[in-house]
mmCIF file of C-alpha atoms in Angstrom:
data_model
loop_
_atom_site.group_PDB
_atom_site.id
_atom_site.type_symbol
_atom_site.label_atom_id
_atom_site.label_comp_id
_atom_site.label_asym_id
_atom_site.label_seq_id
_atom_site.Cartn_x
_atom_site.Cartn_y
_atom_site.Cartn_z
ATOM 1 C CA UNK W 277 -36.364 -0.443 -8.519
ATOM 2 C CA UNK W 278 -32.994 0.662 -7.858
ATOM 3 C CA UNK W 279 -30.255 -1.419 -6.736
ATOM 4 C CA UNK W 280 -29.126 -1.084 -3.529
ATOM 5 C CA UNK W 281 -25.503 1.198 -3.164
ATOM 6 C CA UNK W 282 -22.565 -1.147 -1.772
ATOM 7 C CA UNK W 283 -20.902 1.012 1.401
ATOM 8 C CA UNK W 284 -17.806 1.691 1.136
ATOM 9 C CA UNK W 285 -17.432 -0.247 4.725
ATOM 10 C CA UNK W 286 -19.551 -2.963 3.292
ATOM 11 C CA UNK W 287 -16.521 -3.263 0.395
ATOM 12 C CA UNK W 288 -14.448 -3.032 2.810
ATOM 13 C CA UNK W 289 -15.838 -6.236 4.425
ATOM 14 C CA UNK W 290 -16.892 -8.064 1.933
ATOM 15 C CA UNK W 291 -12.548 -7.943 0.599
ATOM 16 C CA UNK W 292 -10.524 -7.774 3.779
ATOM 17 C CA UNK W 293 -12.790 -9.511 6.848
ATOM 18 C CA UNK W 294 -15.261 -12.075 5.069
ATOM 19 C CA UNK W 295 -13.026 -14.178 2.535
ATOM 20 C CA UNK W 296 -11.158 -15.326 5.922
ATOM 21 C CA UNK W 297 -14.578 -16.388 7.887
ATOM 22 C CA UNK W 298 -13.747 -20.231 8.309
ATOM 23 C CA UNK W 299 -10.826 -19.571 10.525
ATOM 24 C CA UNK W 300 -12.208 -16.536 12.561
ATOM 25 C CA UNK W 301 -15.311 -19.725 13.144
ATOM 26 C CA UNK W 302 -12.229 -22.034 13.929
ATOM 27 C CA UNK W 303 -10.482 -19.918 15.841
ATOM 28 C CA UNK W 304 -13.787 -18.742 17.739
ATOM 29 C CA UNK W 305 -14.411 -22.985 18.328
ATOM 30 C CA UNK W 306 -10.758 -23.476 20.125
ATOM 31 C CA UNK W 307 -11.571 -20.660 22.256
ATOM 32 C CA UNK W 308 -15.292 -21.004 23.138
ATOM 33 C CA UNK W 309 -15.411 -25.185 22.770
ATOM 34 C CA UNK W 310 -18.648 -24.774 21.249
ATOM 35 C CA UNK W 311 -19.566 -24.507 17.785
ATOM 36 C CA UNK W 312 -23.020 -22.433 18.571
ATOM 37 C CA UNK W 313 -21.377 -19.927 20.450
ATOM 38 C CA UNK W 314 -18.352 -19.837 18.117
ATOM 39 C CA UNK W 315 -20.429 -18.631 15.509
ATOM 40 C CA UNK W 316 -22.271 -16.410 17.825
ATOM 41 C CA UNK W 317 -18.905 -14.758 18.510
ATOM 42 C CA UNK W 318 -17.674 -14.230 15.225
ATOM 43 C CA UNK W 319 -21.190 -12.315 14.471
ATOM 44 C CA UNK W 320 -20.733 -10.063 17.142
ATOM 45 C CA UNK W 321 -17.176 -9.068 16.171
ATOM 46 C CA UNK W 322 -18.722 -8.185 12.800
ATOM 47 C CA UNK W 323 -21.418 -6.781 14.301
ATOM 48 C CA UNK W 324 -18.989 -4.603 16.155
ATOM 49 C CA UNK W 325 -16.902 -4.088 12.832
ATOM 50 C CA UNK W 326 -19.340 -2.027 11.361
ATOM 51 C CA UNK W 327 -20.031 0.310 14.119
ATOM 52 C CA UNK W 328 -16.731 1.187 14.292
ATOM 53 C CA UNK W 329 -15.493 4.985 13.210
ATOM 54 C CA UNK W 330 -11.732 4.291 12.140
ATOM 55 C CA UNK W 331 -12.287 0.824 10.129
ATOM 56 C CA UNK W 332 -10.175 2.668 7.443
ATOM 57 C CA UNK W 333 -7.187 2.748 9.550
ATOM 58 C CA UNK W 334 -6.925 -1.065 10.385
ATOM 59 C CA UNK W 335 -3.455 -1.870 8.740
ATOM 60 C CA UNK W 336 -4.122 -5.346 8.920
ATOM 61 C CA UNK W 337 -8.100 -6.547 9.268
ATOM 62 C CA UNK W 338 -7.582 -10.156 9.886
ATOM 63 C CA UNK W 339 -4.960 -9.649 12.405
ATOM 64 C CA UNK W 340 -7.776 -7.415 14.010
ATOM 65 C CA UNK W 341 -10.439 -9.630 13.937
ATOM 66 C CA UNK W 342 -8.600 -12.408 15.410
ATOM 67 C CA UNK W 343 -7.837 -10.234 18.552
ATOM 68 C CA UNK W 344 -11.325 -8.683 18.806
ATOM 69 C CA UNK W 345 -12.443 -12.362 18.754
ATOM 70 C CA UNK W 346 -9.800 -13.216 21.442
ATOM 71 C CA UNK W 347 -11.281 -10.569 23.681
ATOM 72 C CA UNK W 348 -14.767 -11.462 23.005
ATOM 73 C CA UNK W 349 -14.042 -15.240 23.969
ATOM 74 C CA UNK W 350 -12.388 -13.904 27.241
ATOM 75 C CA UNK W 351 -14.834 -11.736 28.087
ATOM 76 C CA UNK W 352 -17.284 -14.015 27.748
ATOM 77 C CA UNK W 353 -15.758 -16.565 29.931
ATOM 78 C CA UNK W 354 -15.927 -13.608 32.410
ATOM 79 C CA UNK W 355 -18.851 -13.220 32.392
ATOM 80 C CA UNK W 356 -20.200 -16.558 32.499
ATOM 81 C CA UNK W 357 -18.288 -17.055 36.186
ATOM 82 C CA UNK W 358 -16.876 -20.638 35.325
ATOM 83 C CA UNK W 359 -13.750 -21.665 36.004
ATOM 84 C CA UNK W 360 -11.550 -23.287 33.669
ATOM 85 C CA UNK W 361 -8.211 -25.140 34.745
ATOM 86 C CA UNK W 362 -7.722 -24.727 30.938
ATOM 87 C CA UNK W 363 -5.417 -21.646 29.743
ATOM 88 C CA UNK W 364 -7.066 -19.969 26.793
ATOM 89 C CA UNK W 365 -4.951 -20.594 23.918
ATOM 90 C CA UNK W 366 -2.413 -18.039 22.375
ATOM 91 C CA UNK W 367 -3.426 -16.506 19.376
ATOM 92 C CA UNK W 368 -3.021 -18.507 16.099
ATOM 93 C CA UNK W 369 -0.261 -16.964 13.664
ATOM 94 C CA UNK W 370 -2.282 -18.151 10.533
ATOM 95 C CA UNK W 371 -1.285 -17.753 6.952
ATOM 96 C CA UNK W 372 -1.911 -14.487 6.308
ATOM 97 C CA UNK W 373 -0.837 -13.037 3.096
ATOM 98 C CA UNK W 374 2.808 -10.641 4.021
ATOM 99 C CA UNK W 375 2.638 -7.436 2.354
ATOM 100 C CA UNK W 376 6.741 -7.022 2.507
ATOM 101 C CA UNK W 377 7.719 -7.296 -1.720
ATOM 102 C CA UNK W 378 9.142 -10.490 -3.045
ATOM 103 C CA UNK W 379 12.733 -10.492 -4.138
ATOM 104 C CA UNK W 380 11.108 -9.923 -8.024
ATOM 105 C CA UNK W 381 9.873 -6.711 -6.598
ATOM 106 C CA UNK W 382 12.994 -5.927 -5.316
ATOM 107 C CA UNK W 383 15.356 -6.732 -7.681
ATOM 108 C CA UNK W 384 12.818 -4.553 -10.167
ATOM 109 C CA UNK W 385 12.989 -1.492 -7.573
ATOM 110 C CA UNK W 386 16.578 -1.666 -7.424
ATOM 111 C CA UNK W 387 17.402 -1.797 -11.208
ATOM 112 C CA UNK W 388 14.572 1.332 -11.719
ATOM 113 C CA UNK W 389 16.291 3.187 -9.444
ATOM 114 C CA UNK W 390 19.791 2.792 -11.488
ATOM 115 C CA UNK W 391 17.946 3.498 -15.002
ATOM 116 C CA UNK W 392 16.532 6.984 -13.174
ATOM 117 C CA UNK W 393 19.613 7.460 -11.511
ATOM 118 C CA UNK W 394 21.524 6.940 -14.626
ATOM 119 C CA UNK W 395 19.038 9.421 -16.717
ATOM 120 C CA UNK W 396 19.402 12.317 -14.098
ATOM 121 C CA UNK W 397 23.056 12.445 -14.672
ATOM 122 C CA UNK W 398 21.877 12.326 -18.324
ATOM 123 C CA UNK W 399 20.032 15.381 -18.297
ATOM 124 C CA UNK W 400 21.529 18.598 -19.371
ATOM 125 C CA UNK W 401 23.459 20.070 -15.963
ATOM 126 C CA UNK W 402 21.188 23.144 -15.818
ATOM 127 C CA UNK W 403 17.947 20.660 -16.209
ATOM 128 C CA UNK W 404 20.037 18.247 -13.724
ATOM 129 C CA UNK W 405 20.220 21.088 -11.304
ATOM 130 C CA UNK W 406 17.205 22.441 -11.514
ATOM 131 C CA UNK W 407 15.223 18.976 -11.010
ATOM 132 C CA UNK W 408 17.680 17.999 -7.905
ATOM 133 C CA UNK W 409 16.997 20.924 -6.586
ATOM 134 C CA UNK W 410 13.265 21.331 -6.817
ATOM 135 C CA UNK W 411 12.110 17.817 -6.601
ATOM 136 C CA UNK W 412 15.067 16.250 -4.047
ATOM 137 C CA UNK W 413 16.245 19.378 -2.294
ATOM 138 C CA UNK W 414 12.684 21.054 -1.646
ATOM 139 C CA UNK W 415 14.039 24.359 -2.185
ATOM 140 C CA UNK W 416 11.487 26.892 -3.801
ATOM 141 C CA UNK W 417 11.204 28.029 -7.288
ATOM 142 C CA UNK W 418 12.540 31.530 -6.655
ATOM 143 C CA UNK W 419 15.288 30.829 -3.941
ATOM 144 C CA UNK W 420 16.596 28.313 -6.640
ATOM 145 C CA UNK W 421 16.201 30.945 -9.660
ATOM 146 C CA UNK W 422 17.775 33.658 -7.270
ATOM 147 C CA UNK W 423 20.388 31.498 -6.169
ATOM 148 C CA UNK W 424 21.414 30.428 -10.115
ATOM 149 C CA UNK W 425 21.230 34.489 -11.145
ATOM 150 C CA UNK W 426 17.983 33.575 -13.782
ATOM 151 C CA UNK W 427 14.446 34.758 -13.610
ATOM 152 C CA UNK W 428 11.652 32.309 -12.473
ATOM 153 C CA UNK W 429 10.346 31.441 -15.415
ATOM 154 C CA UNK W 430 13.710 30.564 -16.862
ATOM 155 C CA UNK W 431 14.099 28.191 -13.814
ATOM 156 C CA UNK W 432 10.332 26.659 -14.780
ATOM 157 C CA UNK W 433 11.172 25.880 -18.542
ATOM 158 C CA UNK W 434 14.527 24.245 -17.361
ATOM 159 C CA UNK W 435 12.282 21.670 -14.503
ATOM 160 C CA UNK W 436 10.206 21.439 -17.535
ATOM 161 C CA UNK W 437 12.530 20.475 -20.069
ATOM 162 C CA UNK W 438 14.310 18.502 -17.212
ATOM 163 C CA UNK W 439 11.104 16.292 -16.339
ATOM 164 C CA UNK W 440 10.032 15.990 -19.730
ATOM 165 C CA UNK W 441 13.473 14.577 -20.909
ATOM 166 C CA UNK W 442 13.357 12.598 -17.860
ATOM 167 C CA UNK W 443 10.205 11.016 -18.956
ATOM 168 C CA UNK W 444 11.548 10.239 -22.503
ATOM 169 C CA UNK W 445 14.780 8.448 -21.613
ATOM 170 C CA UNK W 446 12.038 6.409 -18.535
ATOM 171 C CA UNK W 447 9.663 5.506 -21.159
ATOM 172 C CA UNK W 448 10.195 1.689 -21.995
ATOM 173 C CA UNK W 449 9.716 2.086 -25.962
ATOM 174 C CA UNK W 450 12.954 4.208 -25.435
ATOM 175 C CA UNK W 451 14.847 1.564 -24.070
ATOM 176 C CA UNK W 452 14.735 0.072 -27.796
ATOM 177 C CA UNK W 453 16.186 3.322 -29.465
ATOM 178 C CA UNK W 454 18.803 3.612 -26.845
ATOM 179 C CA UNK W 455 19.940 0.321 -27.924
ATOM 180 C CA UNK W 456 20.054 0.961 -31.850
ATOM 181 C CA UNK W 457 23.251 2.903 -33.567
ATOM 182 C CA UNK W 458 23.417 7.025 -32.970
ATOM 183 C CA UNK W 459 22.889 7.717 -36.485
ATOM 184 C CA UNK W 460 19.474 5.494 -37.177
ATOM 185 C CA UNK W 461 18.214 6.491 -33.515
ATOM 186 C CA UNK W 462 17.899 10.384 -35.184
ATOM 187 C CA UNK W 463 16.612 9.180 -38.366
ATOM 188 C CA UNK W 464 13.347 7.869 -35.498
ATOM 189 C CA UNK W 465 13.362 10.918 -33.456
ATOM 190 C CA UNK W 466 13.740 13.475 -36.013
#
């Protein structure tokens, strides 16, 4: 017997919507005042979850689930005709993980950018110009050879040779070499 296949919706699930199911229940109780139909409401929603088309474009799933439980609660207060002298409550701002980088992140970001910025200005100026042109400029291949007076595939071998020296100085065992004398630094690379 063959295992069943795990959806990619049913991954989906399982990661973003289920690990948070206490407070959708909790949040479903304040609304509702009953812990029956709190739980009823929060298997609706993921009943409704899964028949939904775009579930891959939900930037932020709990977020989502916490409004389409909202809405369920209120609709179901509709529904039932009673009137409450209670306001519903606003929606919870829970403690939901921020996807914005930490200042680590940041501060790593920023000092990347100066080691790539420093190896571009590095780079040979015909492999500088060539790779500022292509990758940061967007210009084509052959307006950028016509422009510089060389054929195409002169223009290639200098991106080439551009990119691949690029990726040398980037590479973190170079970071070691760099920081050795000239003279033992060629007895490694050559």
């Amino acid at each position: 017997m063959t295992p069943p296949q795990v959806r990619p919706i049913d991954r989906w699930f399982i990661d973003e919507v289920l690990p948070r199911e206490r407070s959708y229940l909790d949040y479903a109780r304040r609304l509702v005042r009953s812990d029956d139909e709190a739980g009823d409401v929060v298997q609706e929603v993921y009943a409704k979850l899964f028949t939904l088309d775009g579930w891959t474009a939900i930037a932020n799933p709990p977020g989502y689930v916490m409004r389409m439980i909202h809405n369920l609660a209120i609709e179901r207060v509709r529904q039932a005709r009673v009137v409450t002298m209670q306001p519903l409550p606003a929606p919870v701002l829970f403690d939901i993980a921020d996807d914005t980088p930490d200042s680590f992140r940041i501060v790593a970001a920023q000092t990347q950018m100066v080691r790539v910025q420093q190896a571009i200005a590095a780079l040979p100026e015909r492999c500088r110009v060539a790779l500022v042109r292509r990758r940061f400029a967007e210009e084509t291949p052959r307006e950028i050879a016509s422009d510089l007076g060389i054929s195409v595939s002169t223009f290639e071998k200098r991106l080439a040779r551009a990119v691949e020296l690029l990726t040398h100085a980037l590479t973190p065992q170079n970071r070691c070499l760099e920081e050795q004398p000239a003279d033992e630094r060629e007895k490694v690379l050559f």
